[in-house]
Amino acid sequence: MYRKTGILFLLFLLTTVAHGQDTIPQLSDSLSLAADSLVTLHADDYEPVKTVIDTTRRTNYWHISPLTGVILPAKPDTFLTDYFNRTNMEGTGIAVAYLGNLGLPVESRVFFERSDRSEFMFFDHFETYRKTPERFQFTNTKVPFTNIAYQSSGSRDTKEERLQALMSINFGKSLNIGFDVDYLYARGYYKSQSAKHTDWAFFGNFISDRHQLHLLINPSSYTNAENGGIEDSRWITNPDEMDNRNSSPQNIPTAFSDTWNYINGQRYYLNYRHNLGFIRETDSVFVPVSSLLYTFDMENRKRRFFSRDSAALNSFYGGANHLSPLFAEDLPNDSTQWRSVRNVLGIALREGFSRWAKFDLTAYVRQDFRQFRLMDNDPAVVYGKKNITSTYLGGELAKRTGKLLRYNAEASLGLSGYNRGDIHASGKVETRIPFLGDTVSVAARGTLKNTSPAYYENHYHSRYLSWNRDFEHITRVFAGGELTLPQTDTEIGFGVENMTNYLYFGYDGMPLQYGGNIQVAALSVEQKIKLGALHFDNRAVFQTTSNDTILPLPAWSLYSSLFAEFKIAGVLTIQAGVNAHFWAKYYSPTYEPATQQFKIQRQTKVGEYPLLSGYLNCHLKQARFFIQYYNLAPMLIGSTPNYFSIPMYPVNPPGIRMGIAVDFHN
């Protein structure tokens, strides 16, 4: 009877992702505190549960929730399979839209992979590079640990390079400090398309029975050149019709040149949790009953858009000058500044301290202060300053242990200030079900948001684009889930979302709001096939939008990797194969340099042209390295080349890429 009930429940929730069989000690990372790097101590269902450092392991990794500092397990990127792909822009998702060069803004073509627009929207499309508390991996290590990774492609004039270094060291069992640096310099294959990132992080943590502290300090600067795209797509699709003497990528004419966007700033993050409890007499184990928590999060960012090619840039924007008569004769040099200070104070009741404590219960108050400095079109005011505050009340209910059922639910309400009345609620439930002699893990999730537009969505002043709006609250309701069948190595996910008052950037680059409803539905499938040494890994996303003019999406996106895996001398593992990114043709959004946002367009479709690459992916002891021939399609396919990521922005031409990552344990 139990098996039949389980099968019916599985079929009913065909929207899930399994996260392991009985041999895997945890469900999904997002729900479980236990992981390979962390230990959960419990004698039975009613014993206290606490997360401690596993001192038997050489190095431990984890994330934290940014508001409350809850430890969530993480595994480092030490996987060999697809290592080369994860170093490419295309590897940041199954299908991404970007400007063709490493380090430039990027947006996923899969709607449910996109994050909400933030308070400082200019930084949003660099999310894959940023070091944020929720994405950063904190560490604890028995011996000093260093990881160095380097990748390179192109010739001296077009070279793309990225150097990443992480060092972590412990002082005793509880205290860890380290630093992380990410330096990216991509000169670019096309004119005025370079990128330079310098991203530092100093981090530390102190974990003991009664004290849990995390610190992250992150200064960074991001500079990217802008060219507005190439002038004529035939330079890629039909070069014979153009001037063949100047057909190299760097000689292709662009809309403008000598123009840059520059973002710099710092983030200072601190979370502290003080555990209250008692020492159990039977075994002298500390039992946490509750926690007092405090989070301080301050971020400063400045953005500048400037050019030495004013004639071409003025022509590109039709001679617009919203700051006239200010700076009328000067070179374009727009800027804006943003500062955010967030304080969170809360209390948490800990799961497992008694037989009745079956879940974590957390309540907190959050206070946000934000300051915006904008250029003004009033001749008497060069910079206008706006201060806004918001106060939220929030909480979380979570069960992070147990073999059959785990869940978490979070909610917050804007009590006062700019975000008064804002609602954000989300939840997830996950369970395991016996199926065909094994177990699968099923999950369902939902989200309700009713939020105010970000300040920059309502107000922004610059030379070429300027607006003052009073947009309505945006309402979004999402439901979905995931499923994995371990017997066939298949993962399936499904989601549907309804949006009211959806905000987007129109044809002219200005923000607009659609007052009706827009629905998006998506189905994702991941299938891995193995036959001896031959591997065939596939991912597909099928999605539909009820309004493809305002919210255009490709109907399908595919990623496939076919490779043979073998060993040489028993120590060198080699994966040799070919991979492809492929998506349906659609009216892809294009890029707006003056705001660094993606905006809709209806002139040009992109897609249905495979981005093929051949590769050797290798592992030797503590080193992973690869060599890749990128963008093989023009050499293998007889049809017209059409490797545009978004309209007028082609990806890099065929060429060799290489990379290596090495771990050092001293």
GROMACS .gro file of C-alpha atoms in nm, residues 268-604:
model
  337
  268TYR     CA    1   3.129   4.521   0.355
  269TYR     CA    2   2.933   4.229   0.497
  270LEU     CA    3   2.925   4.094   0.853
  271ASN     CA    4   2.695   3.835   1.009
  272TYR     CA    5   2.706   3.721   1.371
  273ARG     CA    6   2.494   3.455   1.542
  274HIS     CA    7   2.517   3.391   1.916
  275ASN     CA    8   2.382   3.051   2.018
  276LEU     CA    9   2.203   3.014   2.353
  277GLY     CA   10   2.169   2.668   2.504
  278PHE     CA   11   2.297   2.426   2.764
  279ILE     CA   12   2.556   2.154   2.817
  280ARG     CA   13   2.393   1.814   2.822
  281GLU     CA   14   2.504   1.620   3.129
  282THR     CA   15   2.509   1.275   2.969
  283ASP     CA   16   2.780   1.348   2.712
  284SER     CA   17   2.883   1.714   2.771
  285VAL     CA   18   2.753   1.811   2.427
  286PHE     CA   19   2.637   2.171   2.383
  287VAL     CA   20   2.269   2.185   2.287
  288PRO     CA   21   2.170   2.506   2.101
  289VAL     CA   22   1.819   2.617   2.185
  290SER     CA   23   1.803   2.959   2.020
  291SER     CA   24   2.022   3.209   1.838
  292LEU     CA   25   2.045   3.587   1.842
  293LEU     CA   26   2.152   3.717   1.502
  294TYR     CA   27   2.278   4.042   1.355
  295THR     CA   28   2.373   4.130   0.996
  296PHE     CA   29   2.546   4.443   0.870
  297ASP     CA   30   2.565   4.487   0.492
  298MET     CA   31   2.698   4.807   0.332
  299GLU     CA   32   2.759   4.858  -0.039
  300ASN     CA   33   2.885   5.158  -0.237
  301ARG     CA   34   2.879   5.171  -0.618
  302LYS     CA   35   2.959   5.437  -0.874
  303ARG     CA   36   2.883   5.405  -1.242
  304ARG     CA   37   3.028   5.620  -1.520
  305PHE     CA   38   2.950   5.619  -1.895
  306PHE     CA   39   3.198   5.824  -2.098
  307SER     CA   40   3.323   5.856  -2.454
  308ARG     CA   41   3.580   6.022  -2.674
  309ASP     CA   42   3.375   5.948  -2.985
  310SER     CA   43   3.102   6.206  -2.929
  311ALA     CA   44   3.015   6.254  -3.296
  312ALA     CA   45   2.936   5.886  -3.359
  313LEU     CA   46   2.770   5.847  -3.019
  314ASN     CA   47   2.549   6.154  -3.070
  315SER     CA   48   2.445   6.014  -3.408
  316PHE     CA   49   2.368   5.674  -3.251
  317TYR     CA   50   2.131   5.844  -3.004
  318GLY     CA   51   1.980   6.085  -3.255
  319GLY     CA   52   2.139   6.395  -3.102
  320ALA     CA   53   1.957   6.357  -2.771
  321ASN     CA   54   2.086   6.565  -2.479
  322HIS     CA   55   1.860   6.553  -2.176
  323LEU     CA   56   2.114   6.747  -1.967
  324SER     CA   57   2.113   7.053  -2.196
  325PRO     CA   58   2.228   7.317  -2.134
  326LEU     CA   59   2.457   7.138  -1.887
  327PHE     CA   60   2.769   6.990  -2.046
  328ALA     CA   61   2.641   7.076  -2.391
  329GLU     CA   62   2.988   7.111  -2.539
  330ASP     CA   63   3.163   6.850  -2.328
  331LEU     CA   64   3.237   6.491  -2.418
  332PRO     CA   65   2.971   6.246  -2.295
  333ASN     CA   66   3.044   6.173  -1.930
  334ASP     CA   67   2.739   6.052  -1.737
  335SER     CA   68   2.761   5.922  -1.383
  336THR     CA   69   2.551   5.808  -1.091
  337GLN     CA   70   2.624   5.683  -0.738
  338TRP     CA   71   2.444   5.450  -0.502
  339ARG     CA   72   2.495   5.354  -0.139
  340SER     CA   73   2.308   5.096   0.064
  341VAL     CA   74   2.330   5.022   0.438
  342ARG     CA   75   2.132   4.727   0.571
  343ASN     CA   76   2.092   4.614   0.932
  344VAL     CA   77   1.913   4.294   1.032
  345LEU     CA   78   1.835   4.196   1.391
  346GLY     CA   79   1.663   3.869   1.472
  347ILE     CA   80   1.610   3.566   1.690
  348ALA     CA   81   1.590   3.199   1.593
  349LEU     CA   82   1.451   2.895   1.771
  350ARG     CA   83   1.674   2.598   1.680
  351GLU     CA   84   1.551   2.271   1.537
  352GLY     CA   85   1.596   1.954   1.741
  353PHE     CA   86   1.668   2.081   2.092
  354SER     CA   87   1.366   1.883   2.219
  355ARG     CA   88   1.124   1.622   2.086
  356TRP     CA   89   0.876   1.902   2.010
  357ALA     CA   90   1.122   2.122   1.821
  358LYS     CA   91   1.081   1.981   1.472
  359PHE     CA   92   1.185   2.294   1.283
  360ASP     CA   93   1.385   2.617   1.289
  361LEU     CA   94   1.177   2.929   1.350
  362THR     CA   95   1.335   3.268   1.281
  363ALA     CA   96   1.198   3.622   1.309
  364TYR     CA   97   1.385   3.940   1.216
  365VAL     CA   98   1.354   4.313   1.160
  366ARG     CA   99   1.542   4.464   0.867
  367GLN     CA  100   1.623   4.832   0.818
  368ASP     CA  101   1.748   4.956   0.478
  369PHE     CA  102   1.898   5.295   0.403
  370ARG     CA  103   1.968   5.384   0.038
  371GLN     CA  104   2.118   5.696  -0.113
  372PHE     CA  105   2.111   5.785  -0.484
  373ARG     CA  106   2.303   6.061  -0.658
  374LEU     CA  107   2.191   6.145  -1.012
  375MET     CA  108   2.284   6.407  -1.267
  376ASP     CA  109   2.013   6.667  -1.296
  377ASN     CA  110   1.865   6.853  -1.592
  378ASP     CA  111   1.816   7.159  -1.378
  379PRO     CA  112   2.098   7.406  -1.465
  380ALA     CA  113   2.119   7.507  -1.099
  381VAL     CA  114   2.179   7.148  -0.981
  382VAL     CA  115   2.458   6.930  -1.118
  383TYR     CA  116   2.388   6.632  -0.894
  384GLY     CA  117   2.062   6.555  -0.718
  385LYS     CA  118   2.067   6.343  -0.403
  386LYS     CA  119   1.782   6.122  -0.283
  387ASN     CA  120   1.771   5.931   0.045
  388ILE     CA  121   1.515   5.658   0.102
  389THR     CA  122   1.460   5.415   0.389
  390SER     CA  123   1.258   5.098   0.430
  391THR     CA  124   1.172   4.878   0.727
  392TYR     CA  125   1.075   4.512   0.690
  393LEU     CA  126   0.947   4.243   0.922
  394GLY     CA  127   1.039   3.891   0.816
  395GLY     CA  128   1.060   3.531   0.924
  396GLU     CA  129   1.150   3.179   0.821
  397LEU     CA  130   1.017   2.834   0.907
  398ALA     CA  131   1.248   2.548   0.809
  399LYS     CA  132   1.299   2.177   0.867
  400ARG     CA  133   1.646   2.094   0.741
  401THR     CA  134   1.687   1.741   0.874
  402GLY     CA  135   1.495   1.418   0.835
  403LYS     CA  136   1.489   1.141   0.578
  404LEU     CA  137   1.136   1.177   0.446
  405LEU     CA  138   1.037   1.543   0.459
  406ARG     CA  139   1.221   1.873   0.457
  407TYR     CA  140   1.086   2.220   0.392
  408ASN     CA  141   1.145   2.590   0.433
  409ALA     CA  142   0.920   2.892   0.403
  410GLU     CA  143   1.026   3.257   0.412
  411ALA     CA  144   0.822   3.577   0.414
  412SER     CA  145   0.880   3.948   0.460
  413LEU     CA  146   0.655   4.254   0.470
  414GLY     CA  147   0.753   4.615   0.410
  415LEU     CA  148   0.629   4.806   0.716
  416SER     CA  149   0.733   5.161   0.632
  417GLY     CA  150   0.929   5.378   0.394
  418TYR     CA  151   0.980   5.341   0.019
  419ASN     CA  152   0.891   4.971   0.021
  420ARG     CA  153   0.587   4.994   0.245
  421GLY     CA  154   0.341   4.720   0.156
  422ASP     CA  155   0.595   4.508  -0.031
  423ILE     CA  156   0.537   4.135   0.014
  424HIS     CA  157   0.782   3.857  -0.057
  425ALA     CA  158   0.692   3.499   0.031
  426SER     CA  159   0.847   3.176  -0.089
  427GLY     CA  160   0.846   2.812   0.011
  428LYS     CA  161   0.977   2.472  -0.082
  429VAL     CA  162   0.890   2.121   0.029
  430GLU     CA  163   1.095   1.813  -0.056
  431THR     CA  164   1.050   1.443   0.012
  432ARG     CA  165   1.177   1.102  -0.095
  433ILE     CA  166   0.963   0.829  -0.242
  434PRO     CA  167   1.048   0.462  -0.307
  435PHE     CA  168   1.030   0.389  -0.679
  436LEU     CA  169   1.138   0.084  -0.882
  437GLY     CA  170   1.372  -0.045  -0.617
  438ASP     CA  171   1.532   0.293  -0.553
  439THR     CA  172   1.426   0.633  -0.423
  440VAL     CA  173   1.360   0.962  -0.595
  441SER     CA  174   1.335   1.302  -0.436
  442VAL     CA  175   1.040   1.520  -0.526
  443ALA     CA  176   1.016   1.892  -0.461
  444ALA     CA  177   0.755   2.160  -0.508
  445ARG     CA  178   0.809   2.533  -0.465
  446GLY     CA  179   0.617   2.855  -0.489
  447THR     CA  180   0.676   3.231  -0.471
  448LEU     CA  181   0.454   3.535  -0.423
  449LYS     CA  182   0.595   3.884  -0.473
  450ASN     CA  183   0.427   4.222  -0.466
  451THR     CA  184   0.712   4.472  -0.485
  452SER     CA  185   0.782   4.836  -0.556
  453PRO     CA  186   0.986   4.924  -0.864
  454ALA     CA  187   1.352   4.992  -0.792
  455TYR     CA  188   1.436   5.361  -0.762
  456TYR     CA  189   1.638   5.366  -1.087
  457GLU     CA  190   1.341   5.213  -1.269
  458ASN     CA  191   1.140   5.519  -1.168
  459HIS     CA  192   1.412   5.784  -1.190
  460TYR     CA  193   1.727   5.824  -1.395
  461HIS     CA  194   1.896   6.126  -1.557
  462SER     CA  195   2.171   6.115  -1.816
  463ARG     CA  196   2.268   6.280  -2.142
  464TYR     CA  197   2.108   6.031  -2.380
  465LEU     CA  198   1.837   5.867  -2.166
  466SER     CA  199   1.637   6.029  -1.889
  467TRP     CA  200   1.306   5.949  -1.722
  468ASN     CA  201   1.085   6.017  -1.422
  469ARG     CA  202   0.814   5.759  -1.369
  470ASP     CA  203   0.571   5.651  -1.101
  471PHE     CA  204   0.525   5.283  -1.179
  472GLU     CA  205   0.278   5.059  -0.998
  473HIS     CA  206   0.367   4.764  -0.776
  474ILE     CA  207   0.478   4.453  -0.965
  475THR     CA  208   0.302   4.127  -0.876
  476ARG     CA  209   0.452   3.788  -0.955
  477VAL     CA  210   0.320   3.444  -0.863
  478PHE     CA  211   0.528   3.134  -0.937
  479ALA     CA  212   0.466   2.761  -0.887
  480GLY     CA  213   0.682   2.472  -0.995
  481GLY     CA  214   0.908   2.193  -0.890
  482GLU     CA  215   1.156   1.928  -0.990
  483LEU     CA  216   1.204   1.553  -1.027
  484THR     CA  217   1.499   1.319  -1.088
  485LEU     CA  218   1.483   0.954  -1.187
  486PRO     CA  219   1.818   0.810  -1.072
  487GLN     CA  220   1.749   0.484  -1.256
  488THR     CA  221   1.779   0.660  -1.593
  489ASP     CA  222   1.987   0.962  -1.484
  490THR     CA  223   1.702   1.193  -1.584
  491GLU     CA  224   1.607   1.527  -1.427
  492ILE     CA  225   1.284   1.711  -1.501
  493GLY     CA  226   1.172   2.056  -1.388
  494PHE     CA  227   0.860   2.259  -1.448
  495GLY     CA  228   0.751   2.611  -1.363
  496VAL     CA  229   0.476   2.859  -1.441
  497GLU     CA  230   0.458   3.226  -1.346
  498ASN     CA  231   0.198   3.499  -1.377
  499MET     CA  232   0.310   3.864  -1.375
  500THR     CA  233   0.106   4.181  -1.345
  501ASN     CA  234   0.255   4.526  -1.415
  502TYR     CA  235   0.566   4.372  -1.568
  503LEU     CA  236   0.854   4.621  -1.611
  504TYR     CA  237   1.077   4.610  -1.918
  505PHE     CA  238   1.294   4.835  -2.133
  506GLY     CA  239   1.132   4.942  -2.459
  507TYR     CA  240   1.266   4.999  -2.809
  508ASP     CA  241   1.408   5.339  -2.712
  509GLY     CA  242   1.583   5.204  -2.401
  510MET     CA  243   1.333   5.368  -2.163
  511PRO     CA  244   1.153   5.163  -1.893
  512LEU     CA  245   0.789   5.078  -1.956
  513GLN     CA  246   0.520   4.896  -1.761
  514TYR     CA  247   0.265   4.657  -1.905
  515GLY     CA  248  -0.054   4.679  -1.705
  516GLY     CA  249  -0.197   4.342  -1.805
  517ASN     CA  250  -0.096   3.987  -1.719
  518ILE     CA  251   0.189   3.793  -1.874
  519GLN     CA  252   0.232   3.420  -1.823
  520VAL     CA  253   0.550   3.218  -1.869
  521ALA     CA  254   0.569   2.839  -1.853
  522ALA     CA  255   0.879   2.626  -1.890
  523LEU     CA  256   0.978   2.259  -1.890
  524SER     CA  257   1.339   2.154  -1.844
  525VAL     CA  258   1.486   1.811  -1.904
  526GLU     CA  259   1.836   1.686  -1.833
  527GLN     CA  260   1.938   1.344  -1.965
  528LYS     CA  261   2.276   1.174  -1.933
  529ILE     CA  262   2.354   0.863  -2.134
  530LYS     CA  263   2.658   0.644  -2.079
  531LEU     CA  264   2.769   0.349  -2.289
  532GLY     CA  265   3.108   0.224  -2.182
  533ALA     CA  266   3.358   0.506  -2.226
  534LEU     CA  267   3.109   0.710  -2.433
  535HIS     CA  268   2.909   0.983  -2.260
  536PHE     CA  269   2.624   1.188  -2.407
  537ASP     CA  270   2.501   1.466  -2.174
  538ASN     CA  271   2.199   1.674  -2.274
  539ARG     CA  272   1.997   1.961  -2.133
  540ALA     CA  273   1.686   2.114  -2.287
  541VAL     CA  274   1.447   2.391  -2.186
  542PHE     CA  275   1.111   2.447  -2.353
  543GLN     CA  276   0.935   2.770  -2.263
  544THR     CA  277   0.644   2.980  -2.377
  545THR     CA  278   0.538   3.339  -2.311
  546SER     CA  279   0.191   3.484  -2.350
  547ASN     CA  280   0.335   3.810  -2.486
  548ASP     CA  281   0.643   3.757  -2.700
  549THR     CA  282   0.656   4.124  -2.799
  550ILE     CA  283   0.716   4.251  -2.447
  551LEU     CA  284   0.883   3.936  -2.314
  552PRO     CA  285   1.046   3.749  -2.605
  553LEU     CA  286   1.189   3.404  -2.525
  554PRO     CA  287   1.326   3.124  -2.744
  555ALA     CA  288   1.077   2.837  -2.760
  556TRP     CA  289   1.356   2.588  -2.695
  557SER     CA  290   1.719   2.590  -2.589
  558LEU     CA  291   1.955   2.292  -2.603
  559TYR     CA  292   2.297   2.200  -2.474
  560SER     CA  293   2.467   1.871  -2.568
  561SER     CA  294   2.810   1.731  -2.496
  562LEU     CA  295   2.935   1.407  -2.655
  563PHE     CA  296   3.267   1.276  -2.527
  564ALA     CA  297   3.477   0.969  -2.462
  565GLU     CA  298   3.642   0.935  -2.122
  566PHE     CA  299   3.953   0.725  -2.065
  567LYS     CA  300   4.269   0.712  -1.856
  568ILE     CA  301   4.635   0.706  -1.946
  569ALA     CA  302   4.879   0.532  -1.709
  570GLY     CA  303   4.602   0.515  -1.452
  571VAL     CA  304   4.651   0.877  -1.340
  572LEU     CA  305   4.565   1.104  -1.635
  573THR     CA  306   4.191   1.125  -1.705
  574ILE     CA  307   4.095   1.259  -2.049
  575GLN     CA  308   3.757   1.358  -2.185
  576ALA     CA  309   3.767   1.417  -2.561
  577GLY     CA  310   3.457   1.535  -2.740
  578VAL     CA  311   3.243   1.808  -2.889
  579ASN     CA  312   2.966   2.023  -2.739
  580ALA     CA  313   2.696   2.251  -2.877
  581HIS     CA  314   2.473   2.536  -2.759
  582PHE     CA  315   2.162   2.580  -2.972
  583TRP     CA  316   1.837   2.777  -2.936
  584ALA     CA  317   1.527   2.862  -3.140
  585LYS     CA  318   1.527   3.170  -3.357
  586TYR     CA  319   1.347   3.464  -3.194
  587TYR     CA  320   1.353   3.842  -3.158
  588SER     CA  321   1.623   3.849  -2.895
  589PRO     CA  322   1.652   4.161  -2.680
  590THR     CA  323   1.945   4.378  -2.774
  591TYR     CA  324   2.181   4.580  -2.555
  592GLU     CA  325   2.158   4.944  -2.449
  593PRO     CA  326   2.509   5.084  -2.372
  594ALA     CA  327   2.384   5.402  -2.200
  595THR     CA  328   2.211   5.201  -1.923
  596GLN     CA  329   2.375   4.856  -1.957
  597GLN     CA  330   2.032   4.697  -1.987
  598PHE     CA  331   1.880   4.459  -2.241
  599LYS     CA  332   1.589   4.612  -2.433
  600ILE     CA  333   1.333   4.467  -2.673
  601GLN     CA  334   1.358   4.495  -3.052
  602ARG     CA  335   1.159   4.360  -3.350
  603GLN     CA  336   1.397   4.400  -3.642
  604THR     CA  337   1.629   4.100  -3.622
   0.00000   0.00000   0.00000
